[in-house]
């Protein structure tokens, strides 16, 4: 499925079949799409297992809004370049991770409920600040839409390409680390008390998975903006096909998520001239599927 989606993404676009000038651009877009879709889906599957909540997705922790705020600030200051923009986005993500962790920490203890609530609060706050910053700076709101709804049309330069390669290596390493925690996530999916009774250090697993997931989402959003629904829908689809065992669900979520995002990006580039924000297409795919899942459970 991923190979077919990659071929479709590479060959179909507003410019027709890729010419020599388009090949590098489309290959980089392809690589970014595979990483973004794969990472968001794998992170969604990890967080749903850790937090024992099927409605959690990578943006529940508020990292995407924090990253978008960092990017919007350098746009407002007129310093946004192909290198500064992703760096500012990732810096915003790191600040959000720290803020959510400190907000969720009560009497030296961090709970999964506290993380979710703190993430939702920070997400609303930073999304509002993105709009405020761009309106005060008299920037077109279209920029805010693409920051908050995602795109893969990054223009890589000689300066930003090494940054992307380093980030891609970090993303793959982070995904490998999450897969290594698959057994702990299986045990914690039942209940935190049962996991502790079986010898799982739940506090350590929660911190490690939270930090790794947040950093991965921050890296993705710093290049693409916030792409919704992929990390929510794909893990459910994979569990329906392969069952709940994380050793299978996590790698499969990466592959399915990458394929879905490539197909969504192909549609976003071709439906209307100038393209659509990616979350418009992923929502049109994801919402009907999510309604189907909801109705099936009721």
PDB file of C-alpha atoms in Angstrom:
ATOM      1  CA  UNK A   1       0.000   0.000   0.000  1.00  0.00           C
ATOM      2  CA  UNK A   2       2.813   2.437   0.901  1.00  0.00           C
ATOM      3  CA  UNK A   3       4.657   1.723  -2.362  1.00  0.00           C
ATOM      4  CA  UNK A   4       1.488   2.330  -4.396  1.00  0.00           C
ATOM      5  CA  UNK A   5       0.749   5.551  -2.488  1.00  0.00           C
ATOM      6  CA  UNK A   6       4.348   6.733  -2.990  1.00  0.00           C
ATOM      7  CA  UNK A   7       4.129   6.080  -6.735  1.00  0.00           C
ATOM      8  CA  UNK A   8       0.836   7.991  -6.974  1.00  0.00           C
ATOM      9  CA  UNK A   9       2.235  10.889  -4.935  1.00  0.00           C
ATOM     10  CA  UNK A  10       5.410  11.069  -7.044  1.00  0.00           C
ATOM     11  CA  UNK A  11       3.775  10.821 -10.459  1.00  0.00           C
ATOM     12  CA  UNK A  12       0.567  12.858 -10.042  1.00  0.00           C
ATOM     13  CA  UNK A  13       0.721  16.587  -9.512  1.00  0.00           C
ATOM     14  CA  UNK A  14      -0.260  19.955 -10.996  1.00  0.00           C
ATOM     15  CA  UNK A  15       2.888  19.895 -13.179  1.00  0.00           C
ATOM     16  CA  UNK A  16       2.082  16.488 -14.700  1.00  0.00           C
ATOM     17  CA  UNK A  17       4.781  13.821 -14.879  1.00  0.00           C
ATOM     18  CA  UNK A  18       7.916  14.947 -12.994  1.00  0.00           C
ATOM     19  CA  UNK A  19      10.542  16.588 -15.171  1.00  0.00           C
ATOM     20  CA  UNK A  20      14.218  16.776 -14.195  1.00  0.00           C
ATOM     21  CA  UNK A  21      13.521  20.023 -12.342  1.00  0.00           C
ATOM     22  CA  UNK A  22      10.611  18.542 -10.412  1.00  0.00           C
ATOM     23  CA  UNK A  23      12.211  15.243  -9.371  1.00  0.00           C
ATOM     24  CA  UNK A  24      14.190  16.612  -6.394  1.00  0.00           C
ATOM     25  CA  UNK A  25      11.208  18.664  -5.185  1.00  0.00           C
ATOM     26  CA  UNK A  26       8.817  15.706  -5.379  1.00  0.00           C
ATOM     27  CA  UNK A  27      11.283  13.268  -3.776  1.00  0.00           C
ATOM     28  CA  UNK A  28      11.743  15.602  -0.802  1.00  0.00           C
ATOM     29  CA  UNK A  29       7.957  16.089  -0.565  1.00  0.00           C
ATOM     30  CA  UNK A  30       7.567  12.304  -0.693  1.00  0.00           C
ATOM     31  CA  UNK A  31      10.114  11.795   2.102  1.00  0.00           C
ATOM     32  CA  UNK A  32       8.455  14.482   4.243  1.00  0.00           C
ATOM     33  CA  UNK A  33       5.014  12.938   3.655  1.00  0.00           C
ATOM     34  CA  UNK A  34       6.181   9.445   4.637  1.00  0.00           C
ATOM     35  CA  UNK A  35       7.858  10.711   7.802  1.00  0.00           C
ATOM     36  CA  UNK A  36       4.989  13.025   8.816  1.00  0.00           C
ATOM     37  CA  UNK A  37       2.214  10.478   8.260  1.00  0.00           C
ATOM     38  CA  UNK A  38       4.203   7.623   9.762  1.00  0.00           C
ATOM     39  CA  UNK A  39       5.335   9.519  12.856  1.00  0.00           C
ATOM     40  CA  UNK A  40       1.911  11.055  13.604  1.00  0.00           C
ATOM     41  CA  UNK A  41       0.187   7.661  13.315  1.00  0.00           C
ATOM     42  CA  UNK A  42       2.761   5.819  15.426  1.00  0.00           C
ATOM     43  CA  UNK A  43       2.646   8.558  18.073  1.00  0.00           C
ATOM     44  CA  UNK A  44      -1.175   8.401  18.064  1.00  0.00           C
ATOM     45  CA  UNK A  45      -1.089   4.633  18.626  1.00  0.00           C
ATOM     46  CA  UNK A  46       1.457   5.022  21.459  1.00  0.00           C
ATOM     47  CA  UNK A  47      -0.500   7.765  23.229  1.00  0.00           C
ATOM     48  CA  UNK A  48      -3.821   5.912  22.927  1.00  0.00           C
ATOM     49  CA  UNK A  49      -2.172   2.895  24.580  1.00  0.00           C
ATOM     50  CA  UNK A  50      -0.433   4.941  27.254  1.00  0.00           C
ATOM     51  CA  UNK A  51      -3.419   7.128  28.142  1.00  0.00           C
ATOM     52  CA  UNK A  52      -5.991   4.335  27.644  1.00  0.00           C
ATOM     53  CA  UNK A  53      -8.142   6.779  25.692  1.00  0.00           C
ATOM     54  CA  UNK A  54      -9.182   6.031  22.075  1.00  0.00           C
ATOM     55  CA  UNK A  55      -9.914   9.729  21.389  1.00  0.00           C
ATOM     56  CA  UNK A  56      -6.352  10.880  22.025  1.00  0.00           C
ATOM     57  CA  UNK A  57      -4.270  11.972  19.049  1.00  0.00           C
ATOM     58  CA  UNK A  58      -0.780  13.516  18.730  1.00  0.00           C
ATOM     59  CA  UNK A  59      -2.161  17.031  19.113  1.00  0.00           C
ATOM     60  CA  UNK A  60      -3.989  16.401  22.376  1.00  0.00           C
ATOM     61  CA  UNK A  61      -0.763  17.321  24.185  1.00  0.00           C
ATOM     62  CA  UNK A  62      -0.872  20.841  22.697  1.00  0.00           C
ATOM     63  CA  UNK A  63       2.522  20.512  21.004  1.00  0.00           C
ATOM     64  CA  UNK A  64       1.208  21.366  17.540  1.00  0.00           C
ATOM     65  CA  UNK A  65      -0.287  24.671  18.686  1.00  0.00           C
ATOM     66  CA  UNK A  66       2.941  25.564  20.512  1.00  0.00           C
ATOM     67  CA  UNK A  67       4.969  24.806  17.407  1.00  0.00           C
ATOM     68  CA  UNK A  68       2.599  26.880  15.260  1.00  0.00           C
ATOM     69  CA  UNK A  69       2.946  29.754  17.749  1.00  0.00           C
ATOM     70  CA  UNK A  70       6.751  29.641  17.476  1.00  0.00           C
ATOM     71  CA  UNK A  71       6.514  29.724  13.669  1.00  0.00           C
ATOM     72  CA  UNK A  72       3.922  32.521  13.677  1.00  0.00           C
ATOM     73  CA  UNK A  73       6.158  34.709  15.872  1.00  0.00           C
ATOM     74  CA  UNK A  74       9.092  34.627  13.439  1.00  0.00           C
ATOM     75  CA  UNK A  75       6.632  35.288  10.573  1.00  0.00           C
ATOM     76  CA  UNK A  76       5.280  38.289  12.465  1.00  0.00           C
ATOM     77  CA  UNK A  77       8.808  39.606  13.119  1.00  0.00           C
ATOM     78  CA  UNK A  78       9.706  39.222   9.448  1.00  0.00           C
ATOM     79  CA  UNK A  79      12.595  36.816  10.189  1.00  0.00           C
ATOM     80  CA  UNK A  80      11.024  33.647   8.761  1.00  0.00           C
ATOM     81  CA  UNK A  81      13.476  31.838   6.454  1.00  0.00           C
ATOM     82  CA  UNK A  82      13.629  28.195   5.379  1.00  0.00           C
ATOM     83  CA  UNK A  83      15.991  27.538   8.323  1.00  0.00           C
ATOM     84  CA  UNK A  84      14.592  29.845  11.004  1.00  0.00           C
ATOM     85  CA  UNK A  85      10.946  28.773  10.497  1.00  0.00           C
ATOM     86  CA  UNK A  86      11.335  25.061  11.452  1.00  0.00           C
ATOM     87  CA  UNK A  87      13.779  25.934  14.247  1.00  0.00           C
ATOM     88  CA  UNK A  88      11.276  28.410  15.717  1.00  0.00           C
ATOM     89  CA  UNK A  89       8.504  25.827  15.342  1.00  0.00           C
ATOM     90  CA  UNK A  90      10.497  23.215  17.217  1.00  0.00           C
ATOM     91  CA  UNK A  91      11.463  25.745  19.917  1.00  0.00           C
ATOM     92  CA  UNK A  92       7.743  26.461  20.389  1.00  0.00           C
ATOM     93  CA  UNK A  93       7.118  22.727  20.701  1.00  0.00           C
ATOM     94  CA  UNK A  94       9.814  22.362  23.388  1.00  0.00           C
ATOM     95  CA  UNK A  95       8.379  25.266  25.398  1.00  0.00           C
ATOM     96  CA  UNK A  96       4.946  23.613  25.193  1.00  0.00           C
ATOM     97  CA  UNK A  97       6.308  20.254  26.345  1.00  0.00           C
ATOM     98  CA  UNK A  98       7.847  21.923  29.402  1.00  0.00           C
ATOM     99  CA  UNK A  99       4.696  23.972  30.122  1.00  0.00           C
ATOM    100  CA  UNK A 100       2.389  20.928  29.850  1.00  0.00           C
ATOM    101  CA  UNK A 101       4.665  18.820  32.037  1.00  0.00           C
ATOM    102  CA  UNK A 102       4.925  21.499  34.755  1.00  0.00           C
ATOM    103  CA  UNK A 103       1.158  22.159  34.625  1.00  0.00           C
ATOM    104  CA  UNK A 104       0.405  18.437  34.966  1.00  0.00           C
ATOM    105  CA  UNK A 105       2.905  17.942  37.813  1.00  0.00           C
ATOM    106  CA  UNK A 106       1.081  18.076  41.133  1.00  0.00           C
ATOM    107  CA  UNK A 107       2.932  17.330  44.406  1.00  0.00           C
ATOM    108  CA  UNK A 108       5.825  15.864  42.411  1.00  0.00           C
ATOM    109  CA  UNK A 109       3.582  13.388  40.574  1.00  0.00           C
ATOM    110  CA  UNK A 110       2.519  13.396  36.920  1.00  0.00           C
ATOM    111  CA  UNK A 111      -0.629  11.479  35.940  1.00  0.00           C
ATOM    112  CA  UNK A 112      -1.963  10.667  32.485  1.00  0.00           C
ATOM    113  CA  UNK A 113      -5.175  12.565  33.248  1.00  0.00           C
ATOM    114  CA  UNK A 114      -3.158  15.609  34.219  1.00  0.00           C
ATOM    115  CA  UNK A 115      -1.165  15.439  30.970  1.00  0.00           C
ATOM    116  CA  UNK A 116      -4.306  15.279  28.820  1.00  0.00           C
ATOM    117  CA  UNK A 117      -6.019  18.171  30.623  1.00  0.00           C
ATOM    118  CA  UNK A 118      -2.873  20.323  30.560  1.00  0.00           C
ATOM    119  CA  UNK A 119      -2.364  19.549  26.866  1.00  0.00           C
ATOM    120  CA  UNK A 120      -5.917  20.514  25.915  1.00  0.00           C
ATOM    121  CA  UNK A 121      -5.663  23.784  27.868  1.00  0.00           C
ATOM    122  CA  UNK A 122      -2.339  24.755  26.264  1.00  0.00           C
ATOM    123  CA  UNK A 123      -3.645  23.791  22.826  1.00  0.00           C
ATOM    124  CA  UNK A 124      -6.583  26.212  23.082  1.00  0.00           C
ATOM    125  CA  UNK A 125      -4.349  28.963  24.486  1.00  0.00           C
ATOM    126  CA  UNK A 126      -1.626  28.698  21.825  1.00  0.00           C
ATOM    127  CA  UNK A 127      -4.098  28.353  18.914  1.00  0.00           C
ATOM    128  CA  UNK A 128      -5.685  31.643  19.993  1.00  0.00           C
ATOM    129  CA  UNK A 129      -2.256  33.271  20.345  1.00  0.00           C
ATOM    130  CA  UNK A 130      -1.319  32.222  16.778  1.00  0.00           C
ATOM    131  CA  UNK A 131      -4.301  34.150  15.443  1.00  0.00           C
ATOM    132  CA  UNK A 132      -3.589  37.117  17.749  1.00  0.00           C
ATOM    133  CA  UNK A 133       0.095  37.357  16.745  1.00  0.00           C
ATOM    134  CA  UNK A 134      -0.643  37.239  13.013  1.00  0.00           C
ATOM    135  CA  UNK A 135      -3.560  39.691  13.219  1.00  0.00           C
ATOM    136  CA  UNK A 136      -1.503  42.208  15.253  1.00  0.00           C
ATOM    137  CA  UNK A 137       1.349  41.841  12.748  1.00  0.00           C
ATOM    138  CA  UNK A 138      -1.120  42.447   9.882  1.00  0.00           C
ATOM    139  CA  UNK A 139      -0.181  39.115   8.290  1.00  0.00           C
ATOM    140  CA  UNK A 140      -2.679  37.317   6.014  1.00  0.00           C
ATOM    141  CA  UNK A 141      -4.780  34.832   7.962  1.00  0.00           C
ATOM    142  CA  UNK A 142      -4.106  32.298   5.197  1.00  0.00           C
ATOM    143  CA  UNK A 143      -0.699  31.764   6.805  1.00  0.00           C
ATOM    144  CA  UNK A 144      -2.341  30.920  10.131  1.00  0.00           C
ATOM    145  CA  UNK A 145      -4.642  28.455   8.345  1.00  0.00           C
ATOM    146  CA  UNK A 146      -1.690  26.606   6.801  1.00  0.00           C
ATOM    147  CA  UNK A 147       0.197  26.634  10.138  1.00  0.00           C
ATOM    148  CA  UNK A 148      -2.792  25.174  11.991  1.00  0.00           C
ATOM    149  CA  UNK A 149      -4.013  22.818   9.234  1.00  0.00           C
ATOM    150  CA  UNK A 150      -0.793  21.571   7.676  1.00  0.00           C
ATOM    151  CA  UNK A 151       0.903  21.255   4.277  1.00  0.00           C
ATOM    152  CA  UNK A 152       3.837  19.432   2.682  1.00  0.00           C
ATOM    153  CA  UNK A 153       4.883  22.207   0.292  1.00  0.00           C
ATOM    154  CA  UNK A 154       8.134  23.014   2.109  1.00  0.00           C
ATOM    155  CA  UNK A 155      10.729  24.798  -0.065  1.00  0.00           C
ATOM    156  CA  UNK A 156      14.003  23.175   0.984  1.00  0.00           C
ATOM    157  CA  UNK A 157      17.208  25.165   0.518  1.00  0.00           C
ATOM    158  CA  UNK A 158      20.876  24.289   1.010  1.00  0.00           C
ATOM    159  CA  UNK A 159      20.577  25.619   4.537  1.00  0.00           C
ATOM    160  CA  UNK A 160      17.383  23.800   5.504  1.00  0.00           C
ATOM    161  CA  UNK A 161      18.168  20.452   3.839  1.00  0.00           C
ATOM    162  CA  UNK A 162      20.775  19.338   6.466  1.00  0.00           C
ATOM    163  CA  UNK A 163      18.269  20.416   9.141  1.00  0.00           C
ATOM    164  CA  UNK A 164      15.635  18.174   7.583  1.00  0.00           C
ATOM    165  CA  UNK A 165      18.042  15.216   7.270  1.00  0.00           C
ATOM    166  CA  UNK A 166      19.052  15.540  10.937  1.00  0.00           C
ATOM    167  CA  UNK A 167      15.402  15.834  11.994  1.00  0.00           C
ATOM    168  CA  UNK A 168      14.474  12.789   9.876  1.00  0.00           C
ATOM    169  CA  UNK A 169      17.188  10.702  11.572  1.00  0.00           C
ATOM    170  CA  UNK A 170      15.928  11.849  14.993  1.00  0.00           C
ATOM    171  CA  UNK A 171      12.331  10.965  14.048  1.00  0.00           C
ATOM    172  CA  UNK A 172      13.290   7.444  12.963  1.00  0.00           C
ATOM    173  CA  UNK A 173      15.326   6.930  16.157  1.00  0.00           C
ATOM    174  CA  UNK A 174      12.372   8.138  18.252  1.00  0.00           C
ATOM    175  CA  UNK A 175       9.993   5.792  16.441  1.00  0.00           C
ATOM    176  CA  UNK A 176      12.370   2.901  17.165  1.00  0.00           C
ATOM    177  CA  UNK A 177      12.402   3.850  20.863  1.00  0.00           C
ATOM    178  CA  UNK A 178       8.592   3.853  21.024  1.00  0.00           C
ATOM    179  CA  UNK A 179       8.441   0.417  19.385  1.00  0.00           C
ATOM    180  CA  UNK A 180      10.881  -0.792  22.067  1.00  0.00           C
ATOM    181  CA  UNK A 181       8.243   0.152  24.677  1.00  0.00           C
ATOM    182  CA  UNK A 182       5.525  -1.912  22.921  1.00  0.00           C
ATOM    183  CA  UNK A 183       5.354  -4.566  25.684  1.00  0.00           C
ATOM    184  CA  UNK A 184       5.043  -1.925  28.443  1.00  0.00           C
ATOM    185  CA  UNK A 185       2.257  -0.214  26.474  1.00  0.00           C
ATOM    186  CA  UNK A 186       0.423  -3.541  26.139  1.00  0.00           C
ATOM    187  CA  UNK A 187       0.488  -4.008  29.910  1.00  0.00           C
ATOM    188  CA  UNK A 188      -0.411  -0.368  30.697  1.00  0.00           C
ATOM    189  CA  UNK A 189      -3.344  -0.489  28.247  1.00  0.00           C
ATOM    190  CA  UNK A 190      -5.244  -2.656  30.745  1.00  0.00           C
ATOM    191  CA  UNK A 191      -4.756  -0.498  33.856  1.00  0.00           C
ATOM    192  CA  UNK A 192      -1.998   1.414  35.633  1.00  0.00           C
ATOM    193  CA  UNK A 193      -2.479  -0.604  38.838  1.00  0.00           C
ATOM    194  CA  UNK A 194      -2.178  -3.923  37.007  1.00  0.00           C
ATOM    195  CA  UNK A 195       0.959  -2.695  35.255  1.00  0.00           C
ATOM    196  CA  UNK A 196       2.578  -1.716  38.566  1.00  0.00           C
ATOM    197  CA  UNK A 197       1.716  -5.099  40.047  1.00  0.00           C
ATOM    198  CA  UNK A 198       3.527  -6.749  37.111  1.00  0.00           C
ATOM    199  CA  UNK A 199       6.671  -4.726  37.766  1.00  0.00           C
ATOM    200  CA  UNK A 200       6.278  -1.980  35.130  1.00  0.00           C
ATOM    201  CA  UNK A 201       7.694   1.371  36.241  1.00  0.00           C
ATOM    202  CA  UNK A 202       4.618   3.292  35.035  1.00  0.00           C
ATOM    203  CA  UNK A 203       5.955   6.721  36.029  1.00  0.00           C
ATOM    204  CA  UNK A 204       9.151   6.218  34.005  1.00  0.00           C
ATOM    205  CA  UNK A 205       7.285   4.789  30.993  1.00  0.00           C
ATOM    206  CA  UNK A 206       4.802   7.702  31.079  1.00  0.00           C
ATOM    207  CA  UNK A 207       7.607  10.293  31.150  1.00  0.00           C
ATOM    208  CA  UNK A 208       9.677   8.641  28.408  1.00  0.00           C
ATOM    209  CA  UNK A 209       6.732   8.051  26.045  1.00  0.00           C
ATOM    210  CA  UNK A 210       5.348  11.565  26.705  1.00  0.00           C
ATOM    211  CA  UNK A 211       8.685  13.274  26.019  1.00  0.00           C
ATOM    212  CA  UNK A 212       9.526  11.152  22.937  1.00  0.00           C
ATOM    213  CA  UNK A 213       6.027  11.612  21.455  1.00  0.00           C
ATOM    214  CA  UNK A 214       6.106  15.352  22.101  1.00  0.00           C
ATOM    215  CA  UNK A 215       9.544  15.788  20.513  1.00  0.00           C
ATOM    216  CA  UNK A 216       8.498  13.742  17.461  1.00  0.00           C
ATOM    217  CA  UNK A 217       5.301  15.759  16.989  1.00  0.00           C
ATOM    218  CA  UNK A 218       7.272  18.970  17.461  1.00  0.00           C
ATOM    219  CA  UNK A 219       9.719  17.965  14.725  1.00  0.00           C
ATOM    220  CA  UNK A 220       6.915  17.046  12.306  1.00  0.00           C
ATOM    221  CA  UNK A 221       4.876  20.187  12.971  1.00  0.00           C
ATOM    222  CA  UNK A 222       7.940  22.429  12.648  1.00  0.00           C
ATOM    223  CA  UNK A 223       8.120  21.401   8.953  1.00  0.00           C
ATOM    224  CA  UNK A 224       4.494  20.722   8.029  1.00  0.00           C
ATOM    225  CA  UNK A 225       2.238  22.617  10.437  1.00  0.00           C
ATOM    226  CA  UNK A 226      -0.489  20.724  12.293  1.00  0.00           C
ATOM    227  CA  UNK A 227      -2.026  17.832  10.325  1.00  0.00           C
ATOM    228  CA  UNK A 228      -5.051  16.441  12.143  1.00  0.00           C
ATOM    229  CA  UNK A 229      -6.936  13.113  12.128  1.00  0.00           C
ATOM    230  CA  UNK A 230      -4.083  10.915  10.762  1.00  0.00           C
ATOM    231  CA  UNK A 231      -2.840  10.081  14.262  1.00  0.00           C
ATOM    232  CA  UNK A 232      -6.399   9.546  15.489  1.00  0.00           C
ATOM    233  CA  UNK A 233      -7.882   7.388  12.731  1.00  0.00           C
ATOM    234  CA  UNK A 234      -4.989   5.225  11.514  1.00  0.00           C
ATOM    235  CA  UNK A 235      -4.311   3.413  14.852  1.00  0.00           C
ATOM    236  CA  UNK A 236      -8.017   2.432  15.040  1.00  0.00           C
ATOM    237  CA  UNK A 237      -7.907   1.116  11.477  1.00  0.00           C
ATOM    238  CA  UNK A 238      -4.761  -0.904  12.197  1.00  0.00           C
ATOM    239  CA  UNK A 239      -6.219  -2.388  15.402  1.00  0.00           C
ATOM    240  CA  UNK A 240      -9.332  -3.456  13.475  1.00  0.00           C
ATOM    241  CA  UNK A 241      -7.104  -5.369  11.040  1.00  0.00           C
ATOM    242  CA  UNK A 242      -4.248  -6.639  13.259  1.00  0.00           C
ATOM    243  CA  UNK A 243      -5.632  -6.605  16.795  1.00  0.00           C
ATOM    244  CA  UNK A 244      -4.441  -4.627  19.834  1.00  0.00           C
ATOM    245  CA  UNK A 245      -0.852  -5.914  20.323  1.00  0.00           C
ATOM    246  CA  UNK A 246       1.452  -2.889  20.117  1.00  0.00           C
ATOM    247  CA  UNK A 247       4.377  -4.894  18.679  1.00  0.00           C
ATOM    248  CA  UNK A 248       2.321  -5.139  15.484  1.00  0.00           C
ATOM    249  CA  UNK A 249       0.180  -2.006  15.802  1.00  0.00           C
ATOM    250  CA  UNK A 250       3.069   0.491  16.084  1.00  0.00           C
ATOM    251  CA  UNK A 251       5.068  -0.446  12.927  1.00  0.00           C
ATOM    252  CA  UNK A 252       1.864  -1.011  10.937  1.00  0.00           C
ATOM    253  CA  UNK A 253       0.526   2.401  12.020  1.00  0.00           C
ATOM    254  CA  UNK A 254       3.708   4.003  10.663  1.00  0.00           C
ATOM    255  CA  UNK A 255       3.243   2.345   7.244  1.00  0.00           C
ATOM    256  CA  UNK A 256      -0.534   2.942   7.001  1.00  0.00           C
ATOM    257  CA  UNK A 257      -0.196   6.534   8.207  1.00  0.00           C
ATOM    258  CA  UNK A 258       2.519   7.304   5.662  1.00  0.00           C
ATOM    259  CA  UNK A 259       0.409   5.859   2.836  1.00  0.00           C
ATOM    260  CA  UNK A 260      -2.741   7.724   3.927  1.00  0.00           C
ATOM    261  CA  UNK A 261      -0.950  11.073   4.159  1.00  0.00           C
ATOM    262  CA  UNK A 262       0.637  10.659   0.722  1.00  0.00           C
ATOM    263  CA  UNK A 263      -2.776   9.970  -0.819  1.00  0.00           C
ATOM    264  CA  UNK A 264      -4.319  12.903   1.073  1.00  0.00           C
ATOM    265  CA  UNK A 265      -1.514  15.184  -0.133  1.00  0.00           C
ATOM    266  CA  UNK A 266      -2.019  14.037  -3.723  1.00  0.00           C
ATOM    267  CA  UNK A 267      -5.708  14.901  -3.420  1.00  0.00           C
ATOM    268  CA  UNK A 268      -4.946  18.258  -1.733  1.00  0.00           C
ATOM    269  CA  UNK A 269      -2.637  19.256  -4.603  1.00  0.00           C
ATOM    270  CA  UNK A 270      -5.089  18.326  -7.362  1.00  0.00           C
ATOM    271  CA  UNK A 271      -8.614  19.117  -6.135  1.00  0.00           C
ATOM    272  CA  UNK A 272      -8.352  22.892  -6.540  1.00  0.00           C
ATOM    273  CA  UNK A 273      -5.730  25.178  -8.148  1.00  0.00           C
ATOM    274  CA  UNK A 274      -3.217  26.261  -5.505  1.00  0.00           C
ATOM    275  CA  UNK A 275      -3.937  23.268  -3.282  1.00  0.00           C
ATOM    276  CA  UNK A 276      -5.730  22.807   0.034  1.00  0.00           C
ATOM    277  CA  UNK A 277      -4.474  22.626   3.623  1.00  0.00           C
ATOM    278  CA  UNK A 278      -3.877  18.946   4.379  1.00  0.00           C
ATOM    279  CA  UNK A 279      -6.183  18.782   7.382  1.00  0.00           C
ATOM    280  CA  UNK A 280      -9.126  19.662   5.117  1.00  0.00           C
ATOM    281  CA  UNK A 281      -8.582  16.421   3.199  1.00  0.00           C
ATOM    282  CA  UNK A 282      -7.629  14.259   6.211  1.00  0.00           C
ATOM    283  CA  UNK A 283     -10.741  15.507   8.046  1.00  0.00           C
ATOM    284  CA  UNK A 284     -12.962  14.656   5.056  1.00  0.00           C
ATOM    285  CA  UNK A 285     -11.509  11.129   5.159  1.00  0.00           C
ATOM    286  CA  UNK A 286     -11.273  10.825   8.918  1.00  0.00           C
ATOM    287  CA  UNK A 287     -14.603  12.208  10.136  1.00  0.00           C
ATOM    288  CA  UNK A 288     -16.867   9.699   8.277  1.00  0.00           C
ATOM    289  CA  UNK A 289     -14.614   6.871   9.429  1.00  0.00           C
ATOM    290  CA  UNK A 290     -14.705   8.143  12.991  1.00  0.00           C
ATOM    291  CA  UNK A 291     -18.514   8.434  12.895  1.00  0.00           C
ATOM    292  CA  UNK A 292     -18.640   4.829  11.684  1.00  0.00           C
ATOM    293  CA  UNK A 293     -16.430   3.745  14.611  1.00  0.00           C
ATOM    294  CA  UNK A 294     -18.550   5.723  17.064  1.00  0.00           C
ATOM    295  CA  UNK A 295     -21.824   4.255  15.792  1.00  0.00           C
ATOM    296  CA  UNK A 296     -20.326   0.777  15.912  1.00  0.00           C
ATOM    297  CA  UNK A 297     -19.466   1.154  19.586  1.00  0.00           C
ATOM    298  CA  UNK A 298     -22.852   2.615  20.652  1.00  0.00           C
TER     299      UNK A 298
END
